[in-house]
mmCIF file of C-alpha atoms and ligand atoms in Angstrom:
data_model
loop_
_atom_site.group_PDB
_atom_site.id
_atom_site.type_symbol
_atom_site.label_atom_id
_atom_site.label_comp_id
_atom_site.label_asym_id
_atom_site.label_seq_id
_atom_site.Cartn_x
_atom_site.Cartn_y
_atom_site.Cartn_z
ATOM 1 C CA MET A 848 7.830 -20.341 14.580
ATOM 2 C CA SER A 849 11.164 -20.296 16.354
ATOM 3 C CA SER A 850 13.212 -18.695 13.585
ATOM 4 C CA ASN A 851 14.459 -15.192 14.321
ATOM 5 C CA VAL A 852 14.694 -14.526 10.623
ATOM 6 C CA ALA A 853 11.398 -13.619 9.004
ATOM 7 C CA ILE A 854 12.619 -13.478 5.415
ATOM 8 C CA SER A 855 15.840 -14.807 3.982
ATOM 9 C CA VAL A 856 16.666 -14.067 0.359
ATOM 10 C CA ARG A 857 19.670 -15.558 -1.409
ATOM 11 C CA ASP A 858 20.951 -14.679 -4.878
ATOM 12 C CA LEU A 859 17.595 -13.425 -6.075
ATOM 13 C CA ASN A 860 17.518 -12.469 -9.740
ATOM 14 C CA LYS A 861 14.772 -11.130 -11.901
ATOM 15 C CA ILE A 862 15.187 -10.464 -15.573
ATOM 16 C CA TYR A 863 12.135 -9.218 -17.454
ATOM 17 C CA GLY A 864 11.822 -10.203 -21.115
ATOM 18 C CA VAL A 865 14.695 -12.699 -21.114
ATOM 19 C CA GLY A 866 16.182 -12.946 -24.594
ATOM 20 C CA SER A 867 14.096 -10.089 -25.996
ATOM 21 C CA LYS A 868 15.525 -6.767 -27.076
ATOM 22 C CA ASN A 869 13.789 -5.229 -24.044
ATOM 23 C CA GLU A 870 15.566 -7.548 -21.615
ATOM 24 C CA LYS A 871 15.824 -5.801 -18.263
ATOM 25 C CA VAL A 872 17.647 -6.940 -15.144
ATOM 26 C CA ALA A 873 15.354 -5.710 -12.354
ATOM 27 C CA LEU A 874 17.051 -7.598 -9.493
ATOM 28 C CA ASN A 875 20.681 -8.604 -9.642
ATOM 29 C CA ASN A 876 21.787 -11.277 -7.152
ATOM 30 C CA ILE A 877 20.055 -9.802 -4.131
ATOM 31 C CA SER A 878 20.787 -11.482 -0.795
ATOM 32 C CA LEU A 879 19.376 -10.145 2.432
ATOM 33 C CA GLN A 880 17.634 -11.130 5.647
ATOM 34 C CA VAL A 881 14.795 -9.463 7.472
ATOM 35 C CA LYS A 882 14.771 -10.056 11.222
ATOM 36 C CA LYS A 883 11.594 -11.078 12.965
ATOM 37 C CA GLY A 884 9.958 -8.081 14.663
ATOM 38 C CA SER A 885 11.813 -5.439 12.693
ATOM 39 C CA ILE A 886 10.526 -2.579 10.601
ATOM 40 C CA PHE A 887 12.568 -3.086 7.487
ATOM 41 C CA GLY A 888 12.798 -0.404 4.823
ATOM 42 C CA LEU A 889 13.494 -1.249 1.219
ATOM 43 C CA LEU A 890 14.708 2.010 -0.126
ATOM 44 C CA GLY A 891 15.596 3.094 -3.623
ATOM 45 C CA PRO A 892 14.753 5.536 -6.391
ATOM 46 C CA ASN A 893 12.048 4.822 -8.960
ATOM 47 C CA GLY A 894 12.937 1.839 -11.087
ATOM 48 C CA ALA A 895 15.315 0.406 -8.459
ATOM 49 C CA GLY A 896 13.458 -2.914 -8.275
ATOM 50 C CA LYS A 897 11.439 -2.462 -5.064
ATOM 51 C CA SER A 898 8.049 -3.462 -6.485
ATOM 52 C CA THR A 899 9.615 -6.391 -8.317
ATOM 53 C CA PHE A 900 10.997 -7.639 -5.008
ATOM 54 C CA ILE A 901 7.632 -7.285 -3.244
ATOM 55 C CA ASN A 902 5.748 -8.802 -6.167
ATOM 56 C CA ILE A 903 7.997 -11.851 -6.139
ATOM 57 C CA LEU A 904 7.256 -12.309 -2.420
ATOM 58 C CA ALA A 905 3.541 -11.893 -3.155
ATOM 59 C CA ASP A 906 3.800 -14.440 -5.978
ATOM 60 C CA LEU A 907 2.632 -11.873 -8.520
ATOM 61 C CA VAL A 908 5.947 -11.940 -10.412
ATOM 62 C CA ARG A 909 8.010 -15.061 -11.021
ATOM 63 C CA LYS A 910 11.669 -14.846 -10.030
ATOM 64 C CA THR A 911 14.288 -15.786 -12.625
ATOM 65 C CA SER A 912 16.477 -17.548 -10.039
ATOM 66 C CA GLY A 913 17.382 -17.542 -6.366
ATOM 67 C CA HIS A 914 15.988 -18.745 -3.035
ATOM 68 C CA ILE A 915 13.542 -17.225 -0.603
ATOM 69 C CA ASP A 916 12.714 -18.653 2.810
ATOM 70 C CA ILE A 917 9.890 -17.343 4.969
ATOM 71 C CA PHE A 918 10.450 -18.292 8.606
ATOM 72 C CA GLY A 919 12.717 -21.068 7.394
ATOM 73 C CA MET A 920 10.202 -22.440 4.869
ATOM 74 C CA SER A 921 10.978 -22.457 1.185
ATOM 75 C CA HIS A 922 8.819 -19.871 -0.602
ATOM 76 C CA HIS A 923 8.898 -21.982 -3.733
ATOM 77 C CA LYS A 924 8.060 -25.346 -2.174
ATOM 78 C CA ASN A 925 5.515 -24.175 0.404
ATOM 79 C CA LEU A 926 3.896 -21.331 -1.482
ATOM 80 C CA LYS A 927 0.433 -21.897 -0.037
ATOM 81 C CA ASP A 928 1.680 -21.930 3.542
ATOM 82 C CA VAL A 929 4.104 -19.025 3.214
ATOM 83 C CA LYS A 930 1.421 -16.879 1.611
ATOM 84 C CA LYS A 931 -0.595 -17.241 4.799
ATOM 85 C CA LEU A 932 2.321 -15.762 6.724
ATOM 86 C CA MET A 933 2.362 -12.581 4.666
ATOM 87 C CA GLY A 934 -0.091 -9.737 4.268
ATOM 88 C CA ILE A 935 0.571 -7.536 1.288
ATOM 89 C CA VAL A 936 -0.651 -3.962 1.135
ATOM 90 C CA PRO A 937 -0.608 -2.767 -2.466
ATOM 91 C CA GLN A 938 0.092 0.747 -3.619
ATOM 92 C CA GLU A 939 -3.133 1.414 -5.458
ATOM 93 C CA LEU A 940 -6.291 2.208 -3.570
ATOM 94 C CA ASN A 941 -8.202 -0.656 -5.201
ATOM 95 C CA ILE A 942 -11.188 -0.799 -2.908
ATOM 96 C CA ASP A 943 -14.683 -1.723 -4.021
ATOM 97 C CA PRO A 944 -16.645 1.459 -3.261
ATOM 98 C CA PHE A 945 -19.993 -0.272 -2.753
ATOM 99 C CA PHE A 946 -18.976 -2.370 0.235
ATOM 100 C CA THR A 947 -18.433 -1.251 3.803
ATOM 101 C CA PRO A 948 -15.091 -1.806 5.591
ATOM 102 C CA TYR A 949 -16.755 -4.520 7.679
ATOM 103 C CA GLU A 950 -18.040 -6.337 4.585
ATOM 104 C CA LEU A 951 -14.730 -5.969 2.744
ATOM 105 C CA LEU A 952 -12.822 -7.520 5.631
ATOM 106 C CA GLU A 953 -15.319 -10.361 5.920
ATOM 107 C CA ILE A 954 -15.040 -11.073 2.171
ATOM 108 C CA GLN A 955 -11.247 -11.013 2.380
ATOM 109 C CA ALA A 956 -11.301 -13.364 5.383
ATOM 110 C CA GLY A 957 -13.522 -15.702 3.342
ATOM 111 C CA LEU A 958 -11.018 -15.632 0.483
ATOM 112 C CA PHE A 959 -8.289 -16.658 2.900
ATOM 113 C CA GLY A 960 -10.492 -19.398 4.307
ATOM 114 C CA VAL A 961 -10.531 -17.943 7.823
ATOM 115 C CA PRO A 962 -13.378 -19.724 9.682
ATOM 116 C CA LYS A 963 -16.103 -17.365 10.976
ATOM 117 C CA LYS A 964 -15.281 -18.107 14.625
ATOM 118 C CA ASN A 965 -11.637 -17.093 14.088
ATOM 119 C CA ARG A 966 -12.362 -13.810 12.336
ATOM 120 C CA ARG A 967 -11.209 -10.630 14.049
ATOM 121 C CA THR A 968 -13.007 -8.136 11.843
ATOM 122 C CA ASN A 969 -14.039 -5.717 14.611
ATOM 123 C CA GLU A 970 -10.689 -5.984 16.371
ATOM 124 C CA ILE A 971 -8.785 -5.138 13.169
ATOM 125 C CA LEU A 972 -11.104 -2.233 12.359
ATOM 126 C CA LYS A 973 -10.479 -0.886 15.850
ATOM 127 C CA LEU A 974 -6.712 -1.363 15.591
ATOM 128 C CA LEU A 975 -6.679 0.767 12.467
ATOM 129 C CA ALA A 976 -9.043 3.379 13.875
ATOM 130 C CA LEU A 977 -11.804 2.498 11.439
ATOM 131 C CA GLU A 978 -14.433 1.274 13.875
ATOM 132 C CA ASP A 979 -16.538 4.424 13.399
ATOM 133 C CA LYS A 980 -16.663 3.699 9.686
ATOM 134 C CA SER A 981 -17.282 -0.055 9.934
ATOM 135 C CA HIS A 982 -20.636 0.219 8.204
ATOM 136 C CA ALA A 983 -20.079 3.218 5.931
ATOM 137 C CA TYR A 984 -19.695 2.705 2.187
ATOM 138 C CA ALA A 985 -16.011 2.609 1.273
ATOM 139 C CA ARG A 986 -16.596 5.361 -1.292
ATOM 140 C CA THR A 987 -17.322 7.776 1.581
ATOM 141 C CA LEU A 988 -13.926 7.152 3.230
ATOM 142 C CA SER A 989 -11.111 9.702 3.061
ATOM 143 C CA GLY A 990 -7.803 8.844 1.375
ATOM 144 C CA GLY A 991 -6.146 8.112 4.711
ATOM 145 C CA MET A 992 -8.985 5.836 5.796
ATOM 146 C CA ARG A 993 -8.765 3.932 2.504
ATOM 147 C CA ARG A 994 -5.045 3.364 3.069
ATOM 148 C CA ARG A 995 -5.774 2.072 6.556
ATOM 149 C CA LEU A 996 -8.501 -0.132 5.141
ATOM 150 C CA LEU A 997 -5.974 -1.676 2.739
ATOM 151 C CA ILE A 998 -3.749 -2.455 5.719
ATOM 152 C CA ALA A 999 -6.757 -3.906 7.565
ATOM 153 C CA LYS A 1000 -7.537 -6.115 4.545
ATOM 154 C CA ALA A 1001 -3.979 -7.441 4.544
ATOM 155 C CA MET A 1002 -4.368 -8.424 8.193
ATOM 156 C CA VAL A 1003 -7.507 -10.582 8.137
ATOM 157 C CA HIS A 1004 -5.557 -13.844 8.138
ATOM 158 C CA ASP A 1005 -3.323 -12.579 10.961
ATOM 159 C CA PRO A 1006 -0.063 -12.706 8.978
ATOM 160 C CA GLU A 1007 3.260 -12.562 10.788
ATOM 161 C CA ILE A 1008 4.723 -10.292 8.135
ATOM 162 C CA LEU A 1009 3.073 -7.194 6.772
ATOM 163 C CA ILE A 1010 4.488 -5.850 3.517
ATOM 164 C CA LEU A 1011 3.555 -2.333 2.499
ATOM 165 C CA ASP A 1012 4.406 -1.062 -0.960
ATOM 166 C CA GLU A 1013 4.966 2.725 -0.802
ATOM 167 C CA PRO A 1014 2.348 3.166 1.945
ATOM 168 C CA THR A 1015 2.551 6.927 2.048
ATOM 169 C CA ALA A 1016 3.070 7.814 -1.614
ATOM 170 C CA GLY A 1017 1.028 10.917 -2.376
ATOM 171 C CA VAL A 1018 -0.208 11.198 1.205
ATOM 172 C CA ASP A 1019 -0.045 14.541 3.031
ATOM 173 C CA VAL A 1020 2.175 15.110 6.065
ATOM 174 C CA GLU A 1021 -0.560 14.665 8.662
ATOM 175 C CA LEU A 1022 -1.836 11.433 7.141
ATOM 176 C CA ARG A 1023 1.685 10.133 6.836
ATOM 177 C CA ALA A 1024 2.292 10.679 10.548
ATOM 178 C CA ASN A 1025 -0.991 8.911 11.264
ATOM 179 C CA LEU A 1026 0.009 5.920 9.125
ATOM 180 C CA TRP A 1027 3.405 5.753 10.814
ATOM 181 C CA THR A 1028 1.645 5.604 14.185
ATOM 182 C CA ASN A 1029 -0.484 2.725 12.943
ATOM 183 C CA ILE A 1030 2.486 0.904 11.463
ATOM 184 C CA ASN A 1031 4.369 1.261 14.760
ATOM 185 C CA LYS A 1032 1.332 -0.024 16.618
ATOM 186 C CA LEU A 1033 1.214 -3.153 14.451
ATOM 187 C CA ASN A 1034 4.942 -3.641 14.965
ATOM 188 C CA ASN A 1035 4.440 -3.381 18.737
ATOM 189 C CA GLU A 1036 1.862 -6.145 18.399
ATOM 190 C CA GLY A 1037 4.706 -8.316 17.113
ATOM 191 C CA LYS A 1038 4.332 -8.004 13.350
ATOM 192 C CA THR A 1039 7.407 -7.853 11.168
ATOM 193 C CA ILE A 1040 6.941 -4.925 8.811
ATOM 194 C CA ILE A 1041 8.523 -4.376 5.434
ATOM 195 C CA ILE A 1042 7.939 -1.121 3.662
ATOM 196 C CA THR A 1043 9.190 0.087 0.340
ATOM 197 C CA THR A 1044 9.689 3.772 0.058
ATOM 198 C CA HIS A 1045 11.576 6.406 -1.824
ATOM 199 C CA TYR A 1046 11.067 8.862 1.023
ATOM 200 C CA LEU A 1047 14.338 8.882 2.919
ATOM 201 C CA HIS A 1048 12.790 10.668 5.851
ATOM 202 C CA GLU A 1049 10.189 7.915 6.174
ATOM 203 C CA ALA A 1050 12.811 5.184 6.244
ATOM 204 C CA GLU A 1051 14.871 7.148 8.738
ATOM 205 C CA GLU A 1052 11.975 7.753 11.125
ATOM 206 C CA LEU A 1053 10.226 4.427 10.872
ATOM 207 C CA CYS A 1054 12.686 1.681 10.042
ATOM 208 C CA ASN A 1055 15.276 0.075 12.285
ATOM 209 C CA GLU A 1056 16.888 -1.695 9.340
ATOM 210 C CA ILE A 1057 17.303 -0.485 5.819
ATOM 211 C CA ALA A 1058 18.364 -1.980 2.523
ATOM 212 C CA ILE A 1059 19.186 0.437 -0.259
ATOM 213 C CA ILE A 1060 18.748 -0.875 -3.762
ATOM 214 C CA ASP A 1061 19.582 0.923 -6.941
ATOM 215 C CA ASN A 1062 19.209 -0.317 -10.468
ATOM 216 C CA GLY A 1063 18.559 -3.866 -9.235
ATOM 217 C CA ASN A 1064 21.669 -3.988 -7.059
ATOM 218 C CA LEU A 1065 21.800 -4.121 -3.281
ATOM 219 C CA ILE A 1066 23.961 -1.154 -2.325
ATOM 220 C CA THR A 1067 23.919 -1.613 1.418
ATOM 221 C CA LYS A 1068 21.915 -3.221 4.196
ATOM 222 C CA ASP A 1069 22.343 -2.415 7.856
ATOM 223 C CA THR A 1070 20.728 -0.793 10.865
ATOM 224 C CA THR A 1071 19.561 2.747 10.198
ATOM 225 C CA SER A 1072 22.122 4.192 12.623
ATOM 226 C CA ASN A 1073 25.007 2.211 11.103
ATOM 227 C CA ILE A 1074 24.042 3.380 7.649
ATOM 228 C CA LYS A 1075 23.944 6.962 8.830
ATOM 229 C CA SER A 1076 27.348 6.575 10.426
ATOM 230 C CA LEU A 1077 28.772 5.749 6.988
ATOM 231 C CA ILE A 1078 29.137 9.469 6.689
ATOM 232 C CA ASP A 1079 31.408 10.666 9.436
ATOM 233 C CA ARG A 1080 30.333 14.285 9.635
ATOM 234 C CA LYS A 1081 28.559 16.609 12.004
ATOM 235 C CA GLN A 1082 27.934 20.299 11.804
ATOM 236 C CA ILE A 1083 27.611 22.844 14.603
ATOM 237 C CA ILE A 1084 25.998 26.165 13.784
ATOM 238 C CA ILE A 1085 26.524 28.854 16.383
ATOM 239 C CA SER A 1086 24.530 32.020 16.237
ATOM 240 C CA LEU A 1087 26.900 34.730 17.505
ATOM 241 C CA ASP A 1088 25.990 37.454 19.955
ATOM 242 C CA SER A 1089 29.045 39.599 19.261
ATOM 243 C CA LYS A 1090 32.038 39.559 16.959
ATOM 244 C CA ASN A 1091 34.411 40.130 19.814
ATOM 245 C CA PHE A 1092 36.246 36.808 19.998
ATOM 246 C CA ASN A 1093 39.448 35.072 19.066
ATOM 247 C CA LEU A 1094 39.072 32.116 16.700
ATOM 248 C CA ASP A 1095 42.590 30.730 17.233
ATOM 249 C CA PRO A 1096 41.665 27.944 19.711
ATOM 250 C CA ILE A 1097 39.120 26.607 17.199
ATOM 251 C CA ILE A 1098 41.361 26.959 14.175
ATOM 252 C CA GLY A 1099 43.916 24.901 16.112
ATOM 253 C CA LEU A 1100 41.488 21.927 16.171
ATOM 254 C CA ASP A 1101 41.029 19.298 13.502
ATOM 255 C CA VAL A 1102 37.809 20.924 12.252
ATOM 256 C CA GLU A 1103 36.663 23.089 9.365
ATOM 257 C CA CYS A 1104 35.127 26.393 10.312
ATOM 258 C CA GLU A 1105 33.706 29.408 8.576
ATOM 259 C CA ILE A 1106 31.903 32.575 9.556
ATOM 260 C CA ASN A 1107 28.761 33.246 7.607
ATOM 261 C CA SER A 1108 26.954 36.525 8.488
ATOM 262 C CA ASP A 1109 26.134 36.095 12.206
ATOM 263 C CA ASN A 1110 26.910 32.381 12.358
ATOM 264 C CA LEU A 1111 30.003 30.391 13.059
ATOM 265 C CA ILE A 1112 29.789 27.039 11.262
ATOM 266 C CA ILE A 1113 31.982 24.169 12.393
ATOM 267 C CA ASN A 1114 32.150 20.919 10.443
ATOM 268 C CA TYR A 1115 33.869 17.996 12.107
ATOM 269 C CA LYS A 1116 34.323 14.235 12.038
ATOM 270 C CA PRO A 1117 32.943 12.666 15.255
ATOM 271 C CA SER A 1118 35.391 9.771 14.848
ATOM 272 C CA LYS A 1119 38.325 12.238 14.974
ATOM 273 C CA ILE A 1120 37.344 14.764 17.600
ATOM 274 C CA ARG A 1121 35.054 14.767 20.605
ATOM 275 C CA PHE A 1122 32.336 17.369 20.980
ATOM 276 C CA ASN A 1123 33.723 18.280 24.437
ATOM 277 C CA LYS A 1124 36.983 19.395 22.924
ATOM 278 C CA ILE A 1125 35.162 21.751 20.600
ATOM 279 C CA LEU A 1126 33.162 23.155 23.530
ATOM 280 C CA ASP A 1127 36.380 23.780 25.477
ATOM 281 C CA ALA A 1128 37.857 25.632 22.507
ATOM 282 C CA LEU A 1129 34.684 27.706 22.179
ATOM 283 C CA LYS A 1130 35.059 28.799 25.815
ATOM 284 C CA LEU A 1131 38.707 29.733 25.276
ATOM 285 C CA SER A 1132 37.692 31.758 22.220
ATOM 286 C CA ASN A 1133 35.412 33.856 24.396
ATOM 287 C CA ILE A 1134 32.549 33.336 21.976
ATOM 288 C CA GLN A 1135 29.148 34.568 23.204
ATOM 289 C CA ILE A 1136 26.662 31.971 22.003
ATOM 290 C CA LYS A 1137 23.156 33.224 21.208
ATOM 291 C CA ASP A 1138 21.956 29.889 19.882
ATOM 292 C CA LEU A 1139 23.465 26.564 18.837
ATOM 293 C CA THR A 1140 22.275 23.903 16.410
ATOM 294 C CA ILE A 1141 23.866 20.539 15.705
ATOM 295 C CA ASN A 1142 23.132 18.927 12.359
ATOM 296 C CA GLU A 1143 23.456 15.150 12.342
ATOM 297 C CA THR A 1144 24.129 13.185 9.198
ATOM 298 C CA LYS A 1145 20.918 12.594 7.325
ATOM 299 C CA LEU A 1146 20.125 9.359 5.583
ATOM 300 C CA GLU A 1147 19.801 11.508 2.493
ATOM 301 C CA ASP A 1148 23.522 12.360 2.614
ATOM 302 C CA VAL A 1149 24.395 8.669 2.731
ATOM 303 C CA PHE A 1150 21.918 7.841 0.010
ATOM 304 C CA LEU A 1151 23.324 10.492 -2.292
ATOM 305 C CA LYS A 1152 26.824 9.258 -1.631
ATOM 306 C CA LEU A 1153 25.987 5.589 -2.195
ATOM 307 C CA THR A 1154 23.770 5.986 -5.240
ATOM 308 C CA LYS A 1155 25.800 8.906 -6.641
ATOM 309 C CA TYR A 1156 22.764 10.887 -7.749
HETATM 310 P P1 LIG B 2277 10.593 0.330 -8.289
HETATM 311 O O1 LIG B 2277 9.443 -0.344 -7.610
HETATM 312 O O2 LIG B 2277 11.799 0.443 -7.422
HETATM 313 O O3 LIG B 2277 10.209 1.653 -8.881
HETATM 314 P P2 LIG B 2277 10.298 -1.767 -10.286
HETATM 315 O O4 LIG B 2277 10.492 -3.054 -9.594
HETATM 316 O O5 LIG B 2277 8.890 -1.336 -10.585
HETATM 317 O O6 LIG B 2277 11.070 -0.597 -9.503
HETATM 318 O O7 LIG B 2277 11.078 -1.796 -11.666
HETATM 319 C C1 LIG B 2277 12.449 -2.196 -11.790
HETATM 320 C C2 LIG B 2277 12.829 -2.191 -13.256
HETATM 321 O O8 LIG B 2277 12.137 -3.234 -13.936
HETATM 322 C C3 LIG B 2277 12.460 -0.900 -13.980
HETATM 323 O O9 LIG B 2277 13.469 -0.627 -14.918
HETATM 324 C C4 LIG B 2277 11.160 -1.244 -14.670
HETATM 325 O O10 LIG B 2277 11.000 -0.481 -15.845
HETATM 326 C C5 LIG B 2277 11.359 -2.710 -14.984
HETATM 327 N N1 LIG B 2277 10.070 -3.447 -15.012
HETATM 328 C C6 LIG B 2277 9.178 -3.513 -13.999
HETATM 329 N N2 LIG B 2277 8.124 -4.301 -14.342
HETATM 330 C C7 LIG B 2277 8.378 -4.718 -15.601
HETATM 331 C C8 LIG B 2277 7.677 -5.567 -16.513
HETATM 332 N N3 LIG B 2277 6.505 -6.125 -16.187
HETATM 333 N N4 LIG B 2277 8.245 -5.773 -17.720
HETATM 334 C C9 LIG B 2277 9.417 -5.223 -18.049
HETATM 335 N N5 LIG B 2277 10.138 -4.436 -17.239
HETATM 336 C C10 LIG B 2277 9.627 -4.181 -16.043
#
């Protein structure tokens, strides 16, 4: 498995109901690559085409046209082999309540034809912090444990790529953080991770590469930091200790500033002016700083700009 590209997609199209009056283009000529070892976020609002994309990879939906390679192997021609390279974690918590996590993993391993001697049931349960619940009925598991169990199920055949469809939808903040920790852990073990999400914060925190899709179109695909740098803006908020200062040195800079109750707010373009220069001007202004906050560009700002919502 020498390829550094885990998934390569070229000109992928999906049209539901071709020729019918309900014809719907769900994916429009999508081309992208997912690097081996990355945590790749497929981001977009509801209806963007994220599940369609995942379902095509999982062979649950048939593409209309296009090419997909998994580690250099044609998805179409080597379906059986490429399916072994992927573990898909669905959105719904479809777990049989009358089996234990241990049993469910063993059944899943059987379905994938993993020989008994190669099974890693206990190891996977431990990795996902479910070892205490190995022999408890699934119906007694909490929501977070069920999500982790779904991830565990997707891992029984030791896939290189783990694909998670909206892993934290409807999950509270604490559980989300816990799932992120587990996802990072799996990534550190060498797994390539793909997650779909409409939570910008999740993509920003977790993913090193992001593709934004909207209405079936790929809007952008890049590293998270490059995407954030698409918006050249930073904001400094200074909480003022006194109003005894002279704003002229700051007004003379290429920045926008305003005074809002006890705060001085400076908006600037990092590509145009260095932070040091602003600090120098603040000193010259004789401003007494009580507190200072710097707001970086958020992925949300970029997303709003690119998708124009
Ligand atoms: P997302 O996962 O980003 O919310 P989907 O891939 O579920 O988006 O849907 C993309 C578009 O395709 C939506 O307009 C949706 O209504 C449509 N769609 C999804 N599945 C079907 C289907 N089985 N038949 C017809 N249209 C569908």
